[in-house]
Short mmCIF file of C-alpha atoms and ligand atoms in Angstrom, two decimals:
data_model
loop_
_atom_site.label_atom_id
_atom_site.label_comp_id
_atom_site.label_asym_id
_atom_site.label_seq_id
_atom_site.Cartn_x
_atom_site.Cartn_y
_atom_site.Cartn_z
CA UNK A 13 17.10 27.68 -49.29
CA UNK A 14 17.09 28.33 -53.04
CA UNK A 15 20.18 30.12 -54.60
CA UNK A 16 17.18 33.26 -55.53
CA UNK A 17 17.18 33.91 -51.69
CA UNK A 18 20.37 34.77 -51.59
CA UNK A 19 21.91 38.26 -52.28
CA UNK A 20 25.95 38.94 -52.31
CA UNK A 21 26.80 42.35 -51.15
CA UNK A 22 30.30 43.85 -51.92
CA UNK A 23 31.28 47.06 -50.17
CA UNK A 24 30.72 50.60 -51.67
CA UNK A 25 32.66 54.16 -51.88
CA UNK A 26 29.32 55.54 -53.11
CA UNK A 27 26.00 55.43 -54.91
CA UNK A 28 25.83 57.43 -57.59
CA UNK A 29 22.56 57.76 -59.94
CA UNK A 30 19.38 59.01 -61.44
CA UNK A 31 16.41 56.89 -61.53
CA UNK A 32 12.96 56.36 -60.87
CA UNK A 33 11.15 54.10 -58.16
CA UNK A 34 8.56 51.60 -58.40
CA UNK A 35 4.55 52.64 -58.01
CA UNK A 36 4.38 53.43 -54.46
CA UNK A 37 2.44 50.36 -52.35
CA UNK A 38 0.08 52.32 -50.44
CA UNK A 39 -1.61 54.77 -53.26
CA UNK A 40 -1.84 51.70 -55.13
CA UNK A 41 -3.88 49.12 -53.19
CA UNK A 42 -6.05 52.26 -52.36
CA UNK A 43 -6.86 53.21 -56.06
CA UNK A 44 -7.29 49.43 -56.89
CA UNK A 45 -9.82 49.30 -53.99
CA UNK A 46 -11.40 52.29 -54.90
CA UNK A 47 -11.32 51.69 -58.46
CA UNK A 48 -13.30 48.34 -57.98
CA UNK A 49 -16.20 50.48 -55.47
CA UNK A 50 -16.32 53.24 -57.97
CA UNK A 51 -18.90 53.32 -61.04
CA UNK A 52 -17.09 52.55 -64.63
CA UNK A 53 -13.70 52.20 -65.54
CA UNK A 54 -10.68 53.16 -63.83
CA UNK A 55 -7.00 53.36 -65.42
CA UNK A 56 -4.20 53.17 -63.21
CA UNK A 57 -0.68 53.75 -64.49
CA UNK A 58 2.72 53.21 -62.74
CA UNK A 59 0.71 50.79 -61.20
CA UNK A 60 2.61 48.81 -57.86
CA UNK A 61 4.61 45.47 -59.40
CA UNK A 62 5.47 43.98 -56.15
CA UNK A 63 3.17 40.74 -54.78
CA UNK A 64 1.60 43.06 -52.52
CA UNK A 65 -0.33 45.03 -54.55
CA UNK A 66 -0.93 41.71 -56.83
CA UNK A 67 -2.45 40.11 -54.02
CA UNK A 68 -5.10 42.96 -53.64
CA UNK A 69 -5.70 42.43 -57.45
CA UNK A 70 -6.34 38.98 -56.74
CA UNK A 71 -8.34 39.14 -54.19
CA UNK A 72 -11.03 41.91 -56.20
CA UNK A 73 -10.87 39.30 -59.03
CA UNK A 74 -12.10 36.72 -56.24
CA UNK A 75 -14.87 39.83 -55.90
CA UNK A 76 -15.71 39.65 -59.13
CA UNK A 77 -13.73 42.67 -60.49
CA UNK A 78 -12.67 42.95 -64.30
CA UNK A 79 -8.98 43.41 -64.02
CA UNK A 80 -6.39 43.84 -67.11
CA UNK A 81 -3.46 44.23 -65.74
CA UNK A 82 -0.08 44.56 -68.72
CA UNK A 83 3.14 43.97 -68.21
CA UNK A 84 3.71 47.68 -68.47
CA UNK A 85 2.62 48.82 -65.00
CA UNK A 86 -1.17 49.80 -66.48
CA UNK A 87 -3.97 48.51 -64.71
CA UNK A 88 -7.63 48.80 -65.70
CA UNK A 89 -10.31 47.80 -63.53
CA UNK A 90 -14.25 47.76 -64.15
CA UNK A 91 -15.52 48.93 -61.32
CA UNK A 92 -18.49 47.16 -60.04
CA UNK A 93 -19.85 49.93 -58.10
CA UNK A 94 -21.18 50.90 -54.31
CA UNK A 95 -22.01 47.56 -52.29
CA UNK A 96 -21.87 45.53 -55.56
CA UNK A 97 -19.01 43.08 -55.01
CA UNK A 98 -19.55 39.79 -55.31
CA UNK A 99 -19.98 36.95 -52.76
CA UNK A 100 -16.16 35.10 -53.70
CA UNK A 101 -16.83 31.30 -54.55
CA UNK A 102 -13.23 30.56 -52.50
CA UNK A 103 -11.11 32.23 -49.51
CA UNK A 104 -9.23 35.69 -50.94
CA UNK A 105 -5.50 35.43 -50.67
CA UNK A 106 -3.91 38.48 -49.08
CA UNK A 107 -0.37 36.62 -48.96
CA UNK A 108 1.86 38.79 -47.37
CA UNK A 109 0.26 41.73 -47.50
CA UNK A 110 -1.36 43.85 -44.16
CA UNK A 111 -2.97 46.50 -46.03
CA UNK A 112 -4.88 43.94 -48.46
CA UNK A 113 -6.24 42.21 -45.46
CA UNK A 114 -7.20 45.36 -43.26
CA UNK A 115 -8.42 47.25 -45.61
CA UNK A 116 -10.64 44.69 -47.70
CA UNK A 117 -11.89 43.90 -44.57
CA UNK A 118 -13.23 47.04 -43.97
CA UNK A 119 -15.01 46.83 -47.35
CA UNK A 120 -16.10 43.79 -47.01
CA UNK A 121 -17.83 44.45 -43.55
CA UNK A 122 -20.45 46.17 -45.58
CA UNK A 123 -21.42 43.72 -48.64
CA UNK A 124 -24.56 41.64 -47.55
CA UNK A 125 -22.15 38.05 -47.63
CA UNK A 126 -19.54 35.82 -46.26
CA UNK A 127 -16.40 36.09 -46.83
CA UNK A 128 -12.72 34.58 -45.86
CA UNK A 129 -9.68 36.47 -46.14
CA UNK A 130 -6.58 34.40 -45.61
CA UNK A 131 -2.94 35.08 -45.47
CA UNK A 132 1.05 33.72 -45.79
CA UNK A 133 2.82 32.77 -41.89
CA UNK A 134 3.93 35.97 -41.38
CA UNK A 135 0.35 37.74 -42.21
CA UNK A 136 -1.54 35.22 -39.92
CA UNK A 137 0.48 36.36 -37.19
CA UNK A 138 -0.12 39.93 -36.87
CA UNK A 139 -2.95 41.35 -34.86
CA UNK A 140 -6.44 42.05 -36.24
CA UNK A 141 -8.53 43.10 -33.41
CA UNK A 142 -7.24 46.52 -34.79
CA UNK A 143 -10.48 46.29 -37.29
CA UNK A 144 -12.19 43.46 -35.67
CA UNK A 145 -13.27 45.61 -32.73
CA UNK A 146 -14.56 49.32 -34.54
CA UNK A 147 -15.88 46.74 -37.78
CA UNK A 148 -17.88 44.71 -34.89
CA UNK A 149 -19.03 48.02 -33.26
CA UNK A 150 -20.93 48.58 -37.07
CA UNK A 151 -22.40 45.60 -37.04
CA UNK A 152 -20.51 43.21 -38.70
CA UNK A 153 -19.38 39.81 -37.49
CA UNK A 154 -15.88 38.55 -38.08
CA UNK A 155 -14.20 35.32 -36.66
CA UNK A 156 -10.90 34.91 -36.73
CA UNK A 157 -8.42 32.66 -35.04
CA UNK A 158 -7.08 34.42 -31.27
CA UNK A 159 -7.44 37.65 -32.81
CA UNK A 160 -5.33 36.28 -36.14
CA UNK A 161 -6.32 35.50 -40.06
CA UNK A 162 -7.91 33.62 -41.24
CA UNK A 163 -10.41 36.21 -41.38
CA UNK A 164 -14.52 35.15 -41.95
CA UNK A 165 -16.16 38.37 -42.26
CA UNK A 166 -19.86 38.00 -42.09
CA UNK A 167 -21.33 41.47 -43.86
CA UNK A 168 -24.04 43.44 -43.20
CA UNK A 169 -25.85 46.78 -43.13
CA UNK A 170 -23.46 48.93 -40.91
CA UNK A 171 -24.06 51.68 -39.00
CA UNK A 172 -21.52 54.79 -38.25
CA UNK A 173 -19.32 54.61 -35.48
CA UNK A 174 -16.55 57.94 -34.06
CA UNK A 175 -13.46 55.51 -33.87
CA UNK A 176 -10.56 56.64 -31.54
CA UNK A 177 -7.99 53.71 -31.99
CA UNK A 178 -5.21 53.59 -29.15
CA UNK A 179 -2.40 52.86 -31.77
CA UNK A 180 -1.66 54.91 -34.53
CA UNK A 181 -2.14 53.43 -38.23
CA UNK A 182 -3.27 54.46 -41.34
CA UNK A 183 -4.36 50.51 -41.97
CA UNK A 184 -7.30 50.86 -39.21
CA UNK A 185 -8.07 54.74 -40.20
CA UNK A 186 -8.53 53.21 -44.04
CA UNK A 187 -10.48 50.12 -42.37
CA UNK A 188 -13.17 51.90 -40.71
CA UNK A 189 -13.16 54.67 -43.49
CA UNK A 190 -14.23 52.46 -46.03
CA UNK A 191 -16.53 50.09 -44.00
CA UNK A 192 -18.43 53.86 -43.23
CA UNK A 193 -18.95 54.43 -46.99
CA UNK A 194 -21.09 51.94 -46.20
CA UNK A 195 -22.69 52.38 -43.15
CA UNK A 196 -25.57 54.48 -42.30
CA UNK A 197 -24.60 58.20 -41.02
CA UNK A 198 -21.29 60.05 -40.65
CA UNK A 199 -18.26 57.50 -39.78
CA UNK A 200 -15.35 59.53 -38.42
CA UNK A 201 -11.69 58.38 -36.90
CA UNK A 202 -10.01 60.15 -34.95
CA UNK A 203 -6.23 59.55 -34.30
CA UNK A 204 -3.30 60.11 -31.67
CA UNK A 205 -1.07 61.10 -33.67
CA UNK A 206 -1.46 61.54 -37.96
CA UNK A 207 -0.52 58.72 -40.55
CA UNK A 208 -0.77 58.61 -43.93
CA UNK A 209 -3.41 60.08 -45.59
CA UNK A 210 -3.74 58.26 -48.98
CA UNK A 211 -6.74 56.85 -47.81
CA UNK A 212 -8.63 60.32 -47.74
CA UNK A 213 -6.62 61.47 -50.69
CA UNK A 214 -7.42 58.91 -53.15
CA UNK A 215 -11.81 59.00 -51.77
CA UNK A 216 -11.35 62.70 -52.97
CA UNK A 217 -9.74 61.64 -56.59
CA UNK A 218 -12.53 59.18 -56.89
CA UNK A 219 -15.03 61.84 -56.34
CA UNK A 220 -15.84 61.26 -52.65
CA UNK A 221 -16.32 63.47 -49.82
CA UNK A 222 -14.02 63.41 -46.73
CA UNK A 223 -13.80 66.06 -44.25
CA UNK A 224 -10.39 66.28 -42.27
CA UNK A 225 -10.54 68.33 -39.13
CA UNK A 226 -7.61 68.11 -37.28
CA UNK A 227 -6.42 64.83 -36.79
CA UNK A 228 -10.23 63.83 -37.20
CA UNK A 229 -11.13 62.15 -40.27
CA UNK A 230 -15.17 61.69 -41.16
CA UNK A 231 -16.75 59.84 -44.42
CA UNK A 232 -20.55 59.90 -45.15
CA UNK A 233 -22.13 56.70 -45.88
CA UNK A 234 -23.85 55.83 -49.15
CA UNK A 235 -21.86 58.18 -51.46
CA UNK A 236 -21.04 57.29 -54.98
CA UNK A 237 -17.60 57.08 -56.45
CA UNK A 238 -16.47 57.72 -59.92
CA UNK A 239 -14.22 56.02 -62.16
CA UNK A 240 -10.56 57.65 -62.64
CA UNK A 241 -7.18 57.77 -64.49
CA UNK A 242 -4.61 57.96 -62.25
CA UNK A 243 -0.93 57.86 -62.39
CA UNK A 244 0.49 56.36 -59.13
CA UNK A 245 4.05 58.48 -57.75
CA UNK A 246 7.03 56.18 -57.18
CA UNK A 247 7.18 54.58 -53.67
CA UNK A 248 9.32 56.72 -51.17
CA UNK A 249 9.65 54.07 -49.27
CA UNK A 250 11.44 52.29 -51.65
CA UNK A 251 13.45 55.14 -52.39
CA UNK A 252 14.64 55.98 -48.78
CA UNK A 253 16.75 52.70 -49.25
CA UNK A 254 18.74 54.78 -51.98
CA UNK A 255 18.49 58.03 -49.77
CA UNK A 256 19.79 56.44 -46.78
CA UNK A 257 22.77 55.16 -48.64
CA UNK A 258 23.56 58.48 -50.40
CA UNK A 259 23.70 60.10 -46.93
CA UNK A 260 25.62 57.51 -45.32
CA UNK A 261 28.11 57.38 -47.65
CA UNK A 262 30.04 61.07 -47.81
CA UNK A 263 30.77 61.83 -51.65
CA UNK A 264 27.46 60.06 -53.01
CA UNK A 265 24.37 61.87 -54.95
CA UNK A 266 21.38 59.72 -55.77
CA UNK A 267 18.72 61.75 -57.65
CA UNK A 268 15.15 60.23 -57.61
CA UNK A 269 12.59 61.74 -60.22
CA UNK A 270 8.64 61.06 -60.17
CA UNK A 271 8.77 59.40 -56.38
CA UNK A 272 5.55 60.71 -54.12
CA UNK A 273 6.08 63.37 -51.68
CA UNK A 274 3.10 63.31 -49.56
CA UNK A 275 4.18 65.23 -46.48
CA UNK A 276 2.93 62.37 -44.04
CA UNK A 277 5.70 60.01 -45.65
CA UNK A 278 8.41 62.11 -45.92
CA UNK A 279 9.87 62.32 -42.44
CA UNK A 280 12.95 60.84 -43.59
CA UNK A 281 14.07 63.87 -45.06
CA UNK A 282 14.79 65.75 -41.97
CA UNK A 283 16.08 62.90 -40.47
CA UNK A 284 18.77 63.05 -43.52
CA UNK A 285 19.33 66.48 -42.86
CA UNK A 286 19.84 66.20 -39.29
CA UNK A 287 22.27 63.39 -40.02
CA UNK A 288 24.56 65.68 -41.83
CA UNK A 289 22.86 64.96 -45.76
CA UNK A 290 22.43 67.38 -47.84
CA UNK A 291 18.68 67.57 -49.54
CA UNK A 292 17.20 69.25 -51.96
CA UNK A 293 12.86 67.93 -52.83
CA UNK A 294 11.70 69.95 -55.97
CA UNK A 295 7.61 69.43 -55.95
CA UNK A 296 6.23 69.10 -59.49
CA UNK A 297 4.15 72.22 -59.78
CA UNK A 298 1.15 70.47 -61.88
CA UNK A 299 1.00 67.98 -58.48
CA UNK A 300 -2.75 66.43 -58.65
CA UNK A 301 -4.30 64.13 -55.99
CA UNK A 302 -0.96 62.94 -54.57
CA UNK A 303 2.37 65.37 -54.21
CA UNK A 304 5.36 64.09 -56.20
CA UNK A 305 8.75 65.45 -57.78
CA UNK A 306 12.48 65.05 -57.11
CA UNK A 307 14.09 64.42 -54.48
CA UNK A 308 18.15 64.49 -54.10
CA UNK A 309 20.59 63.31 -51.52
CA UNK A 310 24.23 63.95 -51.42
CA UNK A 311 26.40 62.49 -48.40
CA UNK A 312 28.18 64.55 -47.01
CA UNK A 313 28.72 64.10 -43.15
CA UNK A 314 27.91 61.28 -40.68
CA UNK A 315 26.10 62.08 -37.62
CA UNK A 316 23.62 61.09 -35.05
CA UNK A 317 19.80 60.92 -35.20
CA UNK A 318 17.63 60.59 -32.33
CA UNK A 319 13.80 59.29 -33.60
CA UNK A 320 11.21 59.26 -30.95
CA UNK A 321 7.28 58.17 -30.41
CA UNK A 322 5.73 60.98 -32.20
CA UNK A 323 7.53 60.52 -35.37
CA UNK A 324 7.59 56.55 -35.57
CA UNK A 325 4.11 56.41 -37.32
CA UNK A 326 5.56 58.69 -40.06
CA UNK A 327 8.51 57.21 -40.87
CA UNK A 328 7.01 53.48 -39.84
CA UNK A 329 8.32 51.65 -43.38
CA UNK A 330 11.47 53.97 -43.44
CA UNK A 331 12.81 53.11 -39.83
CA UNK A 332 14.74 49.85 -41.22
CA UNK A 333 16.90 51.82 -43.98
CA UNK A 334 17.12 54.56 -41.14
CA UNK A 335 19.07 51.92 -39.11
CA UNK A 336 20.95 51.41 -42.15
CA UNK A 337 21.91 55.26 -41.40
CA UNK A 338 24.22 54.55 -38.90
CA UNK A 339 26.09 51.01 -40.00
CA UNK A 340 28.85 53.47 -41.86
CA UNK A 341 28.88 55.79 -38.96
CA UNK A 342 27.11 57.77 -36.29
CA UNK A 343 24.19 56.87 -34.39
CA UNK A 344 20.59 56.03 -34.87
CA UNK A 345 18.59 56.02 -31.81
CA UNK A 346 14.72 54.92 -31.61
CA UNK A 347 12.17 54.55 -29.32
CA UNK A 348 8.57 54.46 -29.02
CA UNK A 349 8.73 52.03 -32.27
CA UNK A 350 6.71 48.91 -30.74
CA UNK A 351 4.84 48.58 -33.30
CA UNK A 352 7.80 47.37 -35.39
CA UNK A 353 7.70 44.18 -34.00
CA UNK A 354 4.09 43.52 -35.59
CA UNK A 355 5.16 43.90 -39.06
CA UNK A 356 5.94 41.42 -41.96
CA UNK A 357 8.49 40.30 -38.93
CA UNK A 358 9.56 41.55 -35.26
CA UNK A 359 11.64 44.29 -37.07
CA UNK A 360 13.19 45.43 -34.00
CA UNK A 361 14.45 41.26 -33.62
CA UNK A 362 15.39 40.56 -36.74
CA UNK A 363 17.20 43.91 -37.48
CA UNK A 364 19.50 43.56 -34.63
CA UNK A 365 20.07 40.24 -35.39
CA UNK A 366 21.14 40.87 -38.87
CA UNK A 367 23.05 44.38 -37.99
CA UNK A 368 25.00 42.14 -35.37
CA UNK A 369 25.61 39.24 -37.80
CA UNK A 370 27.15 42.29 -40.61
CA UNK A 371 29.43 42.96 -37.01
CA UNK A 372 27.64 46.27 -36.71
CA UNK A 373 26.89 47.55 -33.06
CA UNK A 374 23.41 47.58 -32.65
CA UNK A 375 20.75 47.06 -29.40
CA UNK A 376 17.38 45.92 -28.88
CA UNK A 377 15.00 47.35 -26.35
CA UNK A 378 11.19 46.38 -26.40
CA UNK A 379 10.30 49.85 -28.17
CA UNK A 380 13.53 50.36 -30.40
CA UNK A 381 16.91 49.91 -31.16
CA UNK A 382 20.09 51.94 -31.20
CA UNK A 383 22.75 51.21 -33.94
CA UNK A 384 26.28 52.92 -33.40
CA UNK A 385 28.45 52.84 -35.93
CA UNK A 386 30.51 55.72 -34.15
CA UNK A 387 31.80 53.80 -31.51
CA UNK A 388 33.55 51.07 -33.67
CA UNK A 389 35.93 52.65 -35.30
CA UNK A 390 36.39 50.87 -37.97
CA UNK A 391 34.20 49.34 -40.93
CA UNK A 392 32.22 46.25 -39.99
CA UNK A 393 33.87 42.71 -40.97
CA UNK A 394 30.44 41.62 -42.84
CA UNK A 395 28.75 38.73 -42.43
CA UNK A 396 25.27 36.67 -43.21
CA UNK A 397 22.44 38.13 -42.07
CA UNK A 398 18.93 36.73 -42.35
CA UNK A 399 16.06 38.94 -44.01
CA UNK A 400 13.50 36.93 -41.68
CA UNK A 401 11.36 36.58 -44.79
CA UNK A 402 10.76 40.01 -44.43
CA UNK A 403 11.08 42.75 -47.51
CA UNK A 404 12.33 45.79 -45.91
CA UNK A 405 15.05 43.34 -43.59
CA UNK A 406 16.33 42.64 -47.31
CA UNK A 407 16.88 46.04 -48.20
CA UNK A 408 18.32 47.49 -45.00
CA UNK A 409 20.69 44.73 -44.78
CA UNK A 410 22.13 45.17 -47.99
CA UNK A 411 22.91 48.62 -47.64
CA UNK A 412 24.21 48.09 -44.74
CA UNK A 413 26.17 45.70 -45.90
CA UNK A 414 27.82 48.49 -47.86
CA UNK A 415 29.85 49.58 -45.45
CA UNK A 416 31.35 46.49 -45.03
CA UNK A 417 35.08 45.39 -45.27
CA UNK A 418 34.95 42.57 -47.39
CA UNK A 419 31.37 40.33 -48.67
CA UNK A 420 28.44 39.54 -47.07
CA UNK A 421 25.46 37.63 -47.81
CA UNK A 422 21.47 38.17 -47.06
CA UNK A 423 19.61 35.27 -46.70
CA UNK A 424 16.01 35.26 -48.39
CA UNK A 425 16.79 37.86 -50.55
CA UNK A 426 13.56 37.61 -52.72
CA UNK A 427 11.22 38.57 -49.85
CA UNK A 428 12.22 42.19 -51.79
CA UNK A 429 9.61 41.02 -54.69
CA UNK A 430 6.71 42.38 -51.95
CA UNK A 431 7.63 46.04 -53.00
CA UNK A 432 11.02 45.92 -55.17
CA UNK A 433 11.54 43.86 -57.35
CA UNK A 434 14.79 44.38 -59.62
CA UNK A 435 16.25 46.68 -56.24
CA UNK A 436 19.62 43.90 -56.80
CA UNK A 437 20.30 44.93 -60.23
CA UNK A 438 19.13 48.86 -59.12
CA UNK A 439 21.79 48.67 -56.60
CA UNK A 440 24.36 46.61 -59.19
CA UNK A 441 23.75 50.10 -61.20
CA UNK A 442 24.33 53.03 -58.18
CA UNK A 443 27.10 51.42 -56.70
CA UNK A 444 30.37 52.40 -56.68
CA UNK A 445 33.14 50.02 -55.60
CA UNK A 446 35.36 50.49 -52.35
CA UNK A 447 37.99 48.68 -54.68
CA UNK A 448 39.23 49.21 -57.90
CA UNK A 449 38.27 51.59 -60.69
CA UNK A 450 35.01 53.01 -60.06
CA UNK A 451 35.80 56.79 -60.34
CA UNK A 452 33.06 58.82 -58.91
C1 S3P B 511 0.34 51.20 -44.57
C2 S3P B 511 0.39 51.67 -43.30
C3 S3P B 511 1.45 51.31 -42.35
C4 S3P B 511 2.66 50.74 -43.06
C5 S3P B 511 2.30 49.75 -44.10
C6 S3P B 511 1.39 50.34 -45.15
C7 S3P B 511 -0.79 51.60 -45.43
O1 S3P B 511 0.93 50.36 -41.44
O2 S3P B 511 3.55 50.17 -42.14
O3 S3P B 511 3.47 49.27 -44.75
O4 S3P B 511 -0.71 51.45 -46.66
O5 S3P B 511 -1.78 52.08 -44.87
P1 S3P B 511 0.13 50.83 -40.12
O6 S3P B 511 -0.79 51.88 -40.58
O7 S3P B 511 -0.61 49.64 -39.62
O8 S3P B 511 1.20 51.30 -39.19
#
């Protein structure tokens, strides 16, 4: 393993700090997406830096797409408009990345050509009948291997389809939603339980028309997009790692400014609350297509959270740093997570088998975990534990690895460049030592 995959942790007293995020993940493929369907030029600023969102770049570059994008976060894309990308001369590269590959499918389900979409390991082995079955039901054809990427979508004229998936996610909503701005007729979803709704968000920035009704979603077919300049919110999800480690650790106050605070990703905050944080979200009162402002944590008491199947889908990405919750005390408890193990890795594997490697208590059960840092009694001795390639392992681990007694070390570290990079030196900066000087 290269000496970049490897992160040393030294225990904390606090975090302490203001500071922004990085371009939240989500908003960002979906403006890019958008941006490249829509007529004319769109401007995107705060844009995502992690390889995800690059790899969604990449791949509308493969489409044909004009891209600039500066070293400043400001992306400009020529849109190419409705139906008009073009047939790629080579496979598109999702890399690591889910929502490239589900969602491009879905667009690419209605552009009359043939098209591969390929991924990294971990990205060929997640499921993809998700979209394969409600993109075949329109019309389109797409092979794949078992059900995995590589992904040959064979386009078409598509016609509209009511989708009712069985699992929750805002990756198959977004899927079928953009596959019906192509098809013929009214395409609606309709979903167990709600996700995200960036998808629906960001069609109505571009100009779009989506009705929501309930936790049923509909797009028209054949509608014309618009060009836009959009400023993307920081990523919450990146900023729960610092939330989670305010809370945990009694006498900390992180302060995040410009982070998104789209009510179907903030779950986390009550989960704080009921852990024994204290919160305070101020909204930005000039709030446009996405809700953002400030959002500050200060520990205060440890606790126990109990996180069951109706909340898992919105608090999905946060659910490793929740975990992370309970490694300096108290009790996280949740179920009705399966779905975790079909991410960038089995999260519910590899987090237990890091947690346990840190010599935190922590159980695996097909649909969740429990982590009980209550019943130790004292801090964890620390360890090596093993990100599992996986970007959000990184990041719970290390704070974590806070609460530690002496060192520990995550293996493949770097996996954080999917949505973090520079979270190290972020955490360097908000720590403050167990040891030594640092005065609060
Ligand atoms: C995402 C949706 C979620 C989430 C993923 C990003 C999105 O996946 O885990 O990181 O941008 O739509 P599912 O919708 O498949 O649960």
């Amino acid at each position: 393993m290269p000496p970049s995959s490897i992160a040393t942790i030294t225990p904390a007293r606090q975090l302490r700090g203001r500071l922004g995020v990085p371009g939240d993940k989500s908003i960002a493929h979906r403006y890019a997406l958008l941006g490249a369907l829509a007529e004319g030029r769109t401007t995107l600023a705060h844009f995502a830096p992690g390889a995800d969102c690059r790899s969604t770049l990449r791949c509308l570059r493969g489409l044909g797409v004009d891209i600039e994008d500066t070293a400043a976060g400001m992306v400009t894309l020529l849109g190419r408009g409705f139906g008009r990308l073009r047939s790629p001369v080579a496979p598109l590269d999702a890399g690591n990345s889910g929502t490239t590959m589900r969602l491009l499918a879905g667009v690419l389900a209605g552009h009359p050509f043939t098209s591969t979409i390929v991924g990294d390991g971990s990205l060929s082995r997640r499921p993809m009948r998700r979209v394969m079955a409600p993109l075949g039901r329109m019309g389109a054809r797409i092979d794949a291997v078992d059900g995995h990427a590589p992904l040959t979508i064979h386009g078409t004229a598509l016609h509209a389809i009511a989708h009712q998936p069985e699992t929750p996610s805002a990756q198959v909503k977004s899927a079928v939603l953009l596959a019906g701005l192509h098809a013929d007729g009214v395409t609606s979803v309709t979903e167990p339980v709600a996700t995200r709704d960036h998808t629906e968000r960001a069609l109505a920035a571009f100009g779009g028309e989506v009705t929501v009704d309930g936790l049923r979603v509909s797009v028209r077919g054949g509608q014309r997009l618009t060009g836009q300049s959009l400023d993307v919110p920081g990523d919450f999800s990146s900023a729960a790692f610092w939330l989670v480690g305010a809370a945990a650790l009694p006498g900390s106050r992180v302060e995040i400014e410009d982070v998104g605070l789209n009510p179907t990703r903030t779950a986390l905050v009550g989960v704080l609350e009921r852990f024994g944080a204290r919160v305070a979200v101020e909204i930005a009162p000039d709030e446009a297509d996405e809700p953002r402002g400030t959002i500050i944590v200060e520990g205060d008491r440890t606790g126990g959270v109990e996180i069951g199947p109706n909340l898992v889908p919105l608090l999905i990405d946060e659910l490793p740093a929740i975990a992370a919750l309970a490694a300096h005390g108290g009790r996280v408890d949740v179920r009705g997570a399966g779905e975790l193990r079909v991410k960038e890795s089995d999260r519910i594997a590899v987090l237990v088998a890091g947690f346990r490697a840190l010599g935190i208590d922590a159980e695996e059960r097909p649909d969740g975990f429990t982590i009980d840092g209550a019943s130790r009694g004292a801090r964890p001795k620390g360890g090596v534990a093993d990100a599992g390639g996986d970007h959000r392992m990184a990041m719970a681990f290390a704070i974590a690895a806070l609460a530690a007694e002496g060192p520990s070390t995550i293996e493949g570290a770097d996996a954080v460049v999917i949505s973090y990079p520079g979270f190290f030196e972020t955490l360097e900066r908000l720590v403050r030592p167990s040891t030594g000087l640092g005065a609060p």
